[in-house]
Coordinates of C-alpha atoms in Angstrom, one line a residue:
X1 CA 0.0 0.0 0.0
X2 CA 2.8 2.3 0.7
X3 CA 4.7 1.7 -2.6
X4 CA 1.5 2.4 -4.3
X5 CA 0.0 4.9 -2.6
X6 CA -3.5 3.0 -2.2
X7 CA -5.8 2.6 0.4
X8 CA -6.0 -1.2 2.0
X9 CA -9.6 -1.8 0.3
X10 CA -7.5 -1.1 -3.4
X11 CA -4.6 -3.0 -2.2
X12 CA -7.1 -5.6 -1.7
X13 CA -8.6 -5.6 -4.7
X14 CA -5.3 -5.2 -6.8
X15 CA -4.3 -8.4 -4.9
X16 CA -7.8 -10.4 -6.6
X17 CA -6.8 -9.2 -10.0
X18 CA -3.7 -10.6 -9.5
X19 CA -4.3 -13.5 -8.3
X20 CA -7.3 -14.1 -11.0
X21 CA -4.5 -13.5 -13.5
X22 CA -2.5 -15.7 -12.4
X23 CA -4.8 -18.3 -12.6
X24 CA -5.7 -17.6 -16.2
X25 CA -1.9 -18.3 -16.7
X26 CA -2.1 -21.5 -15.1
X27 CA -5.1 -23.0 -17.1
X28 CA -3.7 -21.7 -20.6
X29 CA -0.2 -23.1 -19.5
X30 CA -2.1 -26.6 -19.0
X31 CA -4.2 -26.1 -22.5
X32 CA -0.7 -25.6 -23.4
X33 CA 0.9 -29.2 -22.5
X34 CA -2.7 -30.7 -23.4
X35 CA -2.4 -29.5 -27.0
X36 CA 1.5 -30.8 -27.4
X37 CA 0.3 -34.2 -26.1
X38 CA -2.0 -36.5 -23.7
X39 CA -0.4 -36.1 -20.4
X40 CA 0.1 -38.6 -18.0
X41 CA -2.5 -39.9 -15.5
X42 CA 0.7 -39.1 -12.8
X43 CA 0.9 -35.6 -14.2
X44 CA -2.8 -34.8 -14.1
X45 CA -3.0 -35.7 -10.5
X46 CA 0.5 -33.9 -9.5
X47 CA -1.8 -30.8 -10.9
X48 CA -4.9 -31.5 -9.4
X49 CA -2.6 -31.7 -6.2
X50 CA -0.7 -28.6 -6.5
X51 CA -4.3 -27.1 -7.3
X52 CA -5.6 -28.0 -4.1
X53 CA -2.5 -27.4 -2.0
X54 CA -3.4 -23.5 -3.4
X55 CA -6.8 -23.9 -2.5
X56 CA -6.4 -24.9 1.3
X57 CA -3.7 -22.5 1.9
X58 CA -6.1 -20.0 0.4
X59 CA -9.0 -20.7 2.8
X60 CA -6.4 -21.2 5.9
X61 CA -5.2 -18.0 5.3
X62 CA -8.7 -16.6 5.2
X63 CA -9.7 -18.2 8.5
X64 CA -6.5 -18.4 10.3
X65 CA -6.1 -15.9 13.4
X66 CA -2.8 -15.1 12.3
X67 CA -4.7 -13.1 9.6
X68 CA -8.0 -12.7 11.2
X69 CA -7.1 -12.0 14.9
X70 CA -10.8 -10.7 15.9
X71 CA -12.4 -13.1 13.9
X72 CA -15.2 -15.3 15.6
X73 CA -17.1 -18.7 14.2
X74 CA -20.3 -18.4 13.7
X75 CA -20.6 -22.7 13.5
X76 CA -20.6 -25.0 16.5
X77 CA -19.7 -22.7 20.0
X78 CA -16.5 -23.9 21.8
X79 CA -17.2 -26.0 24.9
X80 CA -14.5 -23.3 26.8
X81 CA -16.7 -20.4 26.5
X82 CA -19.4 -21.2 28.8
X83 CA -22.0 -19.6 27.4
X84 CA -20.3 -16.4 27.5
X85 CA -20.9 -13.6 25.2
X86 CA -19.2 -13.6 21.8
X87 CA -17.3 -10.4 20.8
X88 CA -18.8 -8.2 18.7
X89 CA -16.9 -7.9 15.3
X90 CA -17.5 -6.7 11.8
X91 CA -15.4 -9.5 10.6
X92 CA -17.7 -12.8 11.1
X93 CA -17.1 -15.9 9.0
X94 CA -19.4 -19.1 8.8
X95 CA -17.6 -21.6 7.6
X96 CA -20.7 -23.0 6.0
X97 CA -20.2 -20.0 3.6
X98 CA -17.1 -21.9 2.1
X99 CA -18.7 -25.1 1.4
X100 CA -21.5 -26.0 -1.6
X101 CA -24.4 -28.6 -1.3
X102 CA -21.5 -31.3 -1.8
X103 CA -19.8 -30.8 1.3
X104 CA -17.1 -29.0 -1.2
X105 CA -14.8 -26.3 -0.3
X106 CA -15.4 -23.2 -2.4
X107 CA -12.8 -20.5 -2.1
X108 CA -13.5 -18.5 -5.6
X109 CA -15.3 -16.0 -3.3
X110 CA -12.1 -15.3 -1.5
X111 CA -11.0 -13.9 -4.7
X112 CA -13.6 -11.9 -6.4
X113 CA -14.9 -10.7 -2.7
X114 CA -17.9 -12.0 -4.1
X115 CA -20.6 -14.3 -1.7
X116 CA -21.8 -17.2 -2.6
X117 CA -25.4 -16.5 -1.2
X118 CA -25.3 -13.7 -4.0
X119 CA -24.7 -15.9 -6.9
X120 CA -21.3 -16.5 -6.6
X121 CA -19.0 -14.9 -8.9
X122 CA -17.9 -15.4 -12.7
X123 CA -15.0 -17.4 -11.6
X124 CA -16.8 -19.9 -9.4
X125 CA -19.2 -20.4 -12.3
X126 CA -16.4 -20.5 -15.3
X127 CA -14.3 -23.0 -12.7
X128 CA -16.5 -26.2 -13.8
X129 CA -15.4 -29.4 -15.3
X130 CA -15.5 -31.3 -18.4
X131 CA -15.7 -34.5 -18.7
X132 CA -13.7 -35.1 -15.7
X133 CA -11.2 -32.7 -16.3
X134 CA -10.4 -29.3 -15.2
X135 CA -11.7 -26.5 -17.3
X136 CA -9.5 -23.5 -18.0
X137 CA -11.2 -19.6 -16.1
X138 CA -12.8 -18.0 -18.7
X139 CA -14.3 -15.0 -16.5
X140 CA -13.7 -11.8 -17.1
X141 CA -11.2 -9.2 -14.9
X142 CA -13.0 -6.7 -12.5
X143 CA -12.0 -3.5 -13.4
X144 CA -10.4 -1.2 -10.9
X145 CA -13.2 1.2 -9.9
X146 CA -10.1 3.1 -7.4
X147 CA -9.6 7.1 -7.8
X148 CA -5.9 6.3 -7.0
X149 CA -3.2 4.7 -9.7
X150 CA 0.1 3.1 -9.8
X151 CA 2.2 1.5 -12.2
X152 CA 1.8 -1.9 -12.6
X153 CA 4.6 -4.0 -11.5
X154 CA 6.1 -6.3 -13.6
X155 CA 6.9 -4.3 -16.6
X156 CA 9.0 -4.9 -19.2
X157 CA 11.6 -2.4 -18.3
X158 CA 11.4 -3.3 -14.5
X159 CA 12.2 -7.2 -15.5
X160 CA 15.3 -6.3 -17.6
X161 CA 16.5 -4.1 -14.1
X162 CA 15.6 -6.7 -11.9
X163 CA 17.8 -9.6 -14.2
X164 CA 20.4 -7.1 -14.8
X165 CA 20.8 -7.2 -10.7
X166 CA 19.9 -10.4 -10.7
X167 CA 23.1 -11.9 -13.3
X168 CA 25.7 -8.8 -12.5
X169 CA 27.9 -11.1 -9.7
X170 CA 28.3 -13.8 -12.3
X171 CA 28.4 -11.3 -15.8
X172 CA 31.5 -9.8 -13.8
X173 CA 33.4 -13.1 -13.3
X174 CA 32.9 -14.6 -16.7
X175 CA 34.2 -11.6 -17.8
X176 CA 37.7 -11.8 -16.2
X177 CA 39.9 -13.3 -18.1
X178 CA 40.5 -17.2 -18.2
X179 CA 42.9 -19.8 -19.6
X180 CA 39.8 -21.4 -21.5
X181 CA 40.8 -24.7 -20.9
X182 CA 37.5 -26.2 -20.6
X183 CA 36.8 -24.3 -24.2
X184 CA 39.3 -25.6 -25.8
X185 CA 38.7 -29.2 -24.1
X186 CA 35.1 -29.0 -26.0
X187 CA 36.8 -27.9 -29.1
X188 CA 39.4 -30.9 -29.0
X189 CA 36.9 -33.3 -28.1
X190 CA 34.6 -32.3 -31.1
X191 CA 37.4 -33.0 -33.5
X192 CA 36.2 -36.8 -32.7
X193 CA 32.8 -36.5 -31.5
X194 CA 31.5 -34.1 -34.3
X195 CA 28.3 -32.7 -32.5
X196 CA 25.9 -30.7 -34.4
X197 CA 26.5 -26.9 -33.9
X198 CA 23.4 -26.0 -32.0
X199 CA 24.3 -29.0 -29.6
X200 CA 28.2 -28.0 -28.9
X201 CA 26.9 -24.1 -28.5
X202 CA 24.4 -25.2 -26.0
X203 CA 27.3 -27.3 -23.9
X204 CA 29.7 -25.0 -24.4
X205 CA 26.7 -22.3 -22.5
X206 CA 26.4 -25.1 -19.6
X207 CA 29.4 -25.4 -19.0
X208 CA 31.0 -22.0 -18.6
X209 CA 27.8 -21.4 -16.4
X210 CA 28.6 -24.2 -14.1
X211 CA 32.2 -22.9 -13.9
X212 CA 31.7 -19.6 -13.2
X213 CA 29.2 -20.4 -10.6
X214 CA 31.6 -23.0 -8.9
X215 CA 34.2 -19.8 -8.9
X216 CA 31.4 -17.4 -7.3
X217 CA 30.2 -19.9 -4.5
X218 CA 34.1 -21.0 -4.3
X219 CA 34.7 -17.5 -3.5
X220 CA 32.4 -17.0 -0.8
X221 CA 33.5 -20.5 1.0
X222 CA 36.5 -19.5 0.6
X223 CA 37.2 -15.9 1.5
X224 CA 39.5 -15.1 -1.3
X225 CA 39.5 -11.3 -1.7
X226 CA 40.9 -11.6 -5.3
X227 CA 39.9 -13.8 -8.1
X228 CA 41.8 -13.7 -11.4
X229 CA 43.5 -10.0 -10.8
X230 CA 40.4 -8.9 -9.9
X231 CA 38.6 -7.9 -7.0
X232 CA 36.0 -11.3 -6.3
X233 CA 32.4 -10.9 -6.9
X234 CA 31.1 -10.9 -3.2
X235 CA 33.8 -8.1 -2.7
X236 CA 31.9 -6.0 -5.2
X237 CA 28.8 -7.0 -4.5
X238 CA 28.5 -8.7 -1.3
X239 CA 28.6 -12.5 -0.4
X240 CA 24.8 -12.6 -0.6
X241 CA 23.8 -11.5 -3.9
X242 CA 26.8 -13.6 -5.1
X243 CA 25.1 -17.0 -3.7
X244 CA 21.9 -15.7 -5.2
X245 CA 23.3 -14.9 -8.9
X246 CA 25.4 -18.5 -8.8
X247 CA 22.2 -20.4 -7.9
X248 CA 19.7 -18.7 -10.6
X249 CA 22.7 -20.0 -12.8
X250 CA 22.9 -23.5 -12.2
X251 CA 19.0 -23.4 -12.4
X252 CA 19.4 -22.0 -15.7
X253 CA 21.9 -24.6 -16.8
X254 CA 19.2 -27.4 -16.2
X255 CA 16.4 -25.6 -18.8
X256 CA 19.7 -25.3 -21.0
X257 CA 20.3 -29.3 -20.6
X258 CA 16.7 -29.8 -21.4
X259 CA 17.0 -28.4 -24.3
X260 CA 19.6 -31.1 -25.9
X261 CA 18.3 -33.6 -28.2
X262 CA 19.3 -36.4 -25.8
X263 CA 16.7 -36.6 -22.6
X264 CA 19.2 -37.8 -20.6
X265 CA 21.2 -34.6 -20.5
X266 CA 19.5 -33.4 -17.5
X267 CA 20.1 -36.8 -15.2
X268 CA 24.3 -36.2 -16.6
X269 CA 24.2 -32.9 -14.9
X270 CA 22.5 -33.5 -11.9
X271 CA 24.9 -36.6 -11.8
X272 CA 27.9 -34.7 -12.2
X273 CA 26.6 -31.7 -10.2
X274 CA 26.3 -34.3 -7.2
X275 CA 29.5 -35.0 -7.9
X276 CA 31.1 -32.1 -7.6
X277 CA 29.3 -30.7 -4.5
X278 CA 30.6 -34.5 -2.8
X279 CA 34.0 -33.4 -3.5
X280 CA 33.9 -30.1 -2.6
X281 CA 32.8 -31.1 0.6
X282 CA 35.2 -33.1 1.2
X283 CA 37.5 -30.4 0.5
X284 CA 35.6 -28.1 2.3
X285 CA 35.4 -30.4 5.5
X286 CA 39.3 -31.0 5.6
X287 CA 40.2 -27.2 6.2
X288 CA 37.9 -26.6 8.5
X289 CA 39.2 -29.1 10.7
X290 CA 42.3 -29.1 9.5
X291 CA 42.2 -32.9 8.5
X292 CA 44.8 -34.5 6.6
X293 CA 43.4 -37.0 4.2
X294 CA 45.0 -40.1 2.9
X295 CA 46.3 -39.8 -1.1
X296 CA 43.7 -42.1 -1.8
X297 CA 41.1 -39.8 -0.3
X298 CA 42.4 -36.8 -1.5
X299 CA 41.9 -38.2 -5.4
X300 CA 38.5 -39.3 -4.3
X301 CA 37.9 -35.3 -4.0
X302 CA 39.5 -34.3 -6.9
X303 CA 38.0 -36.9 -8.9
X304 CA 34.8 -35.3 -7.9
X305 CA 35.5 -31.7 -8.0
X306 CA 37.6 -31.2 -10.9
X307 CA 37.5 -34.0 -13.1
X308 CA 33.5 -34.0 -12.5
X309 CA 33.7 -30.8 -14.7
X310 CA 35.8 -32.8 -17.5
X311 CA 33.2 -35.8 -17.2
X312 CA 30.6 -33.7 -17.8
X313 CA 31.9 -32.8 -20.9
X314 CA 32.4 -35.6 -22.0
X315 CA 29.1 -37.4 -21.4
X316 CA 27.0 -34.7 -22.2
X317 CA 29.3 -34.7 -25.8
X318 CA 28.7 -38.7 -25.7
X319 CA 25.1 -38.1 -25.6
X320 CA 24.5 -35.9 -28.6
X321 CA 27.3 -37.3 -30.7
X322 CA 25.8 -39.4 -33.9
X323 CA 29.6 -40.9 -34.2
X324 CA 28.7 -42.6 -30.7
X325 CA 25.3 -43.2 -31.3
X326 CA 25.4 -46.9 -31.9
X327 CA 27.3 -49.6 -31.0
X328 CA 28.8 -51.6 -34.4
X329 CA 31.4 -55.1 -34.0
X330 CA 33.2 -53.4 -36.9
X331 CA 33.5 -49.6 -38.5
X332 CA 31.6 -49.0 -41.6
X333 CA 33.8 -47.8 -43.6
X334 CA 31.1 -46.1 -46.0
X335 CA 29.5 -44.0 -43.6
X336 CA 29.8 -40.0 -43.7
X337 CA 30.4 -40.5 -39.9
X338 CA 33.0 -43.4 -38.8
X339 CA 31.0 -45.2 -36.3
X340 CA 32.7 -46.0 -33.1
X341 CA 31.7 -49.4 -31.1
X342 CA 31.4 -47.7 -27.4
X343 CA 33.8 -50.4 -25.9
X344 CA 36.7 -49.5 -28.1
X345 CA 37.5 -46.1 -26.7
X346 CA 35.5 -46.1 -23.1
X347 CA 38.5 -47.6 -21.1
X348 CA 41.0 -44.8 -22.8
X349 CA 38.5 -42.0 -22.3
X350 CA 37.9 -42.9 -18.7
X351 CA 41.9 -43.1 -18.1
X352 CA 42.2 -39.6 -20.3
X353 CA 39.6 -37.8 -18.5
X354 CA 40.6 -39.0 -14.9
X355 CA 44.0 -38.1 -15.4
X356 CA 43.2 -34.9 -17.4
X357 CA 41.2 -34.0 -14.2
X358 CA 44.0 -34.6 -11.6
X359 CA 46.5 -33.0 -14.0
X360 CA 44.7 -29.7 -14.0
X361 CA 43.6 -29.7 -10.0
X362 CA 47.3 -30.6 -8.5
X363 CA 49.1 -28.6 -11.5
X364 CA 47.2 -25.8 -9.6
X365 CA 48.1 -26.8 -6.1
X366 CA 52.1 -26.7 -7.4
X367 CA 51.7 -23.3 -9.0
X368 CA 50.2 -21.5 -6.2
X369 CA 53.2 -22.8 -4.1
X370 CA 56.0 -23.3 -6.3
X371 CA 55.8 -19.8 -8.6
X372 CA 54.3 -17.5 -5.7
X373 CA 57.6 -15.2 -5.4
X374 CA 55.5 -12.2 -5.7
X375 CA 53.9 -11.1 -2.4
X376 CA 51.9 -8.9 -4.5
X377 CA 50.0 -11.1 -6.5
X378 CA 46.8 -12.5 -6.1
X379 CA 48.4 -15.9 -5.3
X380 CA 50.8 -15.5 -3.0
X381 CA 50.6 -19.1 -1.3
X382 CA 47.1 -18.4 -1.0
X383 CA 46.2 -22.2 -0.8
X384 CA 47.9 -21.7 2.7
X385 CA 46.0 -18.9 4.1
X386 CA 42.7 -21.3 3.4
X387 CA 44.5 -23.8 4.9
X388 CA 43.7 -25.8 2.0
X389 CA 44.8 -29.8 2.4
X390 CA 46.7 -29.8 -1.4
X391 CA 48.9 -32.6 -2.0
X392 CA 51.9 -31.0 -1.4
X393 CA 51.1 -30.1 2.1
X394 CA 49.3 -33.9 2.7
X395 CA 52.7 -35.0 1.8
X396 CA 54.6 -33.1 3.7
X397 CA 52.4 -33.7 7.0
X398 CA 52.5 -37.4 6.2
X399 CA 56.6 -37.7 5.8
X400 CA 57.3 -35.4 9.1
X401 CA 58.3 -36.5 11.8
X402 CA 55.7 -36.0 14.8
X403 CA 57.2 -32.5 15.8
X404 CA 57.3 -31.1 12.2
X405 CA 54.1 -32.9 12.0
X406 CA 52.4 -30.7 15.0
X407 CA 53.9 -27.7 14.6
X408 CA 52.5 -27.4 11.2
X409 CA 49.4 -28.2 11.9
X410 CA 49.5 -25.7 14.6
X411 CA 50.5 -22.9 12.4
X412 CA 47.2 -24.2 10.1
X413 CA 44.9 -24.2 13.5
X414 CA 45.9 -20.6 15.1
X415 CA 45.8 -18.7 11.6
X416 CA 43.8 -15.8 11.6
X417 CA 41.0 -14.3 8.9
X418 CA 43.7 -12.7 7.0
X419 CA 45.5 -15.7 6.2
X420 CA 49.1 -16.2 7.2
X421 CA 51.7 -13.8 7.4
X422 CA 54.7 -13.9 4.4
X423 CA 57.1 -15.1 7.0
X424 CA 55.1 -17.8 8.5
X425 CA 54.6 -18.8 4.6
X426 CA 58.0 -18.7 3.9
X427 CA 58.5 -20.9 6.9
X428 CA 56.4 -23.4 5.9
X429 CA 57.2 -23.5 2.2
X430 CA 61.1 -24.2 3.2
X431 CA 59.8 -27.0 5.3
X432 CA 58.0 -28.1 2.3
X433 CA 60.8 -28.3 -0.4
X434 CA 63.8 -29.0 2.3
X435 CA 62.5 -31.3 4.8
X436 CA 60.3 -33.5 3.3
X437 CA 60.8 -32.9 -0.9
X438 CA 57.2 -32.4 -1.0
X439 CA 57.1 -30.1 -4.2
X440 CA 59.5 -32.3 -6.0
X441 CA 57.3 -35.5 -5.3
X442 CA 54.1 -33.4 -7.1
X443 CA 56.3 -32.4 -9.4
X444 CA 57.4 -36.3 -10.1
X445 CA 53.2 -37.0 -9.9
X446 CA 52.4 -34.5 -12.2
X447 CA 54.9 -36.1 -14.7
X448 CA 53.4 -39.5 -14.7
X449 CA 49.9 -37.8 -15.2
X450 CA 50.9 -35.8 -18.3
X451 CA 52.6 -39.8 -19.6
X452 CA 49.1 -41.1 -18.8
X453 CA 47.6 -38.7 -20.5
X454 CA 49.4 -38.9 -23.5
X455 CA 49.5 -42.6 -23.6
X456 CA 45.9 -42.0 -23.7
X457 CA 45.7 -39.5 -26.7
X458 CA 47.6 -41.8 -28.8
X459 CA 45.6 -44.6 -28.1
X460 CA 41.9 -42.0 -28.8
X461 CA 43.9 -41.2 -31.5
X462 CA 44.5 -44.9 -33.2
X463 CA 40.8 -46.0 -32.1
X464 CA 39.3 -42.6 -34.0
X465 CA 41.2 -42.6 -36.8
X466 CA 42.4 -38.5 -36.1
X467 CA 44.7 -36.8 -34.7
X468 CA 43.7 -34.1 -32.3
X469 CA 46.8 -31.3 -31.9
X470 CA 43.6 -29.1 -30.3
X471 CA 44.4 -31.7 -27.2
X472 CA 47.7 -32.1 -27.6
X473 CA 48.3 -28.5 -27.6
X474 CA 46.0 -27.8 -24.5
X475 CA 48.7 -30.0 -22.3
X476 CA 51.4 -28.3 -24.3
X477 CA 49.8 -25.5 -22.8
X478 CA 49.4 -26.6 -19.5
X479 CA 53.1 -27.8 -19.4
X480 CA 52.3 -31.5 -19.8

């Protein structure tokens, strides 16, 4: 009423009109579905069910005294009242009034403001049925007979504002710069997997969603201050609206995935989404009570929360491949498309994919700690100020001996919001490299990786009849 400048009786009767409206919406968005296709008996009655949740809350809300604190009943009298007088109220309800001859509730007046002893109003007479089937409102709108106006809410300009708030946290991280690895993944891939275009620009769209997204929330969980160079999004905008914006995303991601020719693309990225929140937990568990995993576990997480991204890419480029589409005991050589039988290349894409995955995740473990010289830049041992459990430090903490081994720890558990301090870093970066080799052991893992990887290439390679330097030059890239 305040925004509007109306009087509670036109608030009141703006609040009808709306809600009449939106039940127009709802019975042309059901002639909708009806006219693409016989729905399902389950689907009919998960909309009869959602109708009638509306309808009880509805009368509830009408006869509640949360809303209707002076309200009195006008049915049976309450045994506690002892035949003492009822208050006097302008505001008296019979329930009888909400029910018809068949002992059904009738809440259309609650609408239209109209009784039901008067005839009832257009939409309790439009709301019939058919044949045993809900018929669409086909009453007309009650003007509004108010000497006051406002602006309608809801109007096109007021949308576009409202989304433009809505998507500016993730807008401004996608558009710091990024290595584009997951880009150039897709690309590589598609050299074998040949997806039609409108199916390879609607993955390439989920997946730098997701991404970004995972930065945002990452952010936030995290505390980092900087992401990229660049202030972090809840630093400009505020931890909130950046949780907000990163889940509107990933809802958006799933109408994307429907879209795909393949039905199953929605159950990959729920999949893969459960996936990678596992593994984040894990990750996110370990800091905050400063745990040290076992290797095994520690790939376990990564598995989920980095190479979940890669998988995804992969399965959702499975799905809407026609190379993949069938499974054949031998080529046909006089197809337009070679036609690959799934179990030739499965085991080598699971080994390229896993290892691709661990590759990227500890390769950015050993760069925050092995090229952080700078105490200016945004990564200045910043895994250490989270108190992150990479595989450098799990190594280190599990080749110490048990003094190392506490005090190390105790650094972890006593450091404050601001991280550590460049001397305590330095401290614990010697200890790293001297006393227990730790960065040369990743640097030895992250070796065998890139051979697995490449070991793996070659053999895609040989099975697909192509050679992909779009791969080969991403790990070039990425120093494998």
């Amino acid at each position: 009423m305040k925004e509007y400048k109306m009087t509670e009786a036109n608030a009141l009767d703006m609040v009808r009109q709306k809600s009449l409206e939106c039940e127009k919406e709802h019975w042309a968005a059901v002639a909708e579905l009806e006219a693409a296709g016989p729905l399902s008996a389950n689907l009919y009655r998960y909309l009869d069910m959602t109708r009638s949740c509306h309808a009880g809350t509805m009368l509830w809300s009408a006869l509640a005294d949360r809303y209707n604190t002076n309200t009195i009943y006008q049915d049976t009298p309450s045994p506690l009242e002892d035949g003492s007088p009822k208050r006097e109220d302008e505001h008296h309800i019979n329930r009888d009034h909400f029910r018809d001859g068949s002992s059904n509730i009738r809440i259309d007046h609650l609408m239209t403001g109209d009784d039901p002893q008067d005839g009832g109003s257009a939409v309790s007479e439009a709301n019939r049925k058919e044949g045993g089937r809900p018929h669409p409102v086909d009453g007309t709108l009650e003007s509004h007979q108010s000497g006051d106006t406002y602006e309608e809410p809801g109007t096109e300009s007021d949308l576009i504002f409202h989304r433009q708030i809505l998507l500016a946290p993730y807008e401004y991280v996608a558009a710091t710069p990024t290595e584009k690895v997951r880009e150039v993944f897709i690309d590589g891939l598609n050299s074998w997997l040949q997806l039609p275009e409108k199916s390879l620009n609607c993955i390439r769209s989920i997946v730098v969603k997701l991404y970004t997204a995972a930065l945002m929330l990452d952010d936030v969980q995290g505390g980092s201050i900087l992401r990229r160079g660049m202030p972090s999004a809840q630093v400009v905008y505020g931890a909130s609206q950046t949780i907000n914006s990163a889940g509107y995303v990933q809802i958006c991601v799933f109408a994307e995935a429907a879209g795909l020719s393949n039905p199953g693309a929605v159950s990959i990225v729920c999949e893969e989404l459960t996936n990678l929140y596992t593994g984040h937990s894990m990750d996110l568990f370990w800091k905050f009570h400063s745990h040290c995993p076992t290797e095994e576990e520690y790939y376990e997480m990564v598995d989920g929360k980095t190479g979940g991204f890669f998988r995804l890419i992969l399965r959702l480029m499975q799905a809407e491949s026609p190379v993949l589409k069938y499974d054949f005991t031998s080529p046909l050589t006089s197809a337009p498309l070679r036609l690959i039988p799934a179990r030739a290349f499965e085991p080598a894409l699971e080994t390229f994919i896993t290892s691709l995955g661990r590759y990227f995740h500890v390769r950015n473990e050993y760069e925050n700690l092995a090229s952080s010289k700078d105490v200016h830049r945004e990564r200045f041992y910043e895994d250490l100020d989270e108190g992150k459990m990479s595989l450098p430090f799990i190594h280190s903490l599990q080749n110490s001996s048990g003094g190392d081994k506490a005090r190390i720890k105790g650094i972890f558990k006593t450091r404050g919001p601001s991280g550590l301090s460049p001397e305590v870093k330095e401290f614990v970066i010697k200890h790293l490299s001297e006393r227990t080799a730790s960065l040369l052991y990743v640097r030895d893992v992250l070796k065998g990786l890139a051979s697995a990887i490449a070991d793996a290439l070659t053999a895609l390679e040989e099975i697909f009849g192509i050679e992909n330097p779009l791969l080969r030059g991403l790990m070039a890239k990425l120093g494998g």
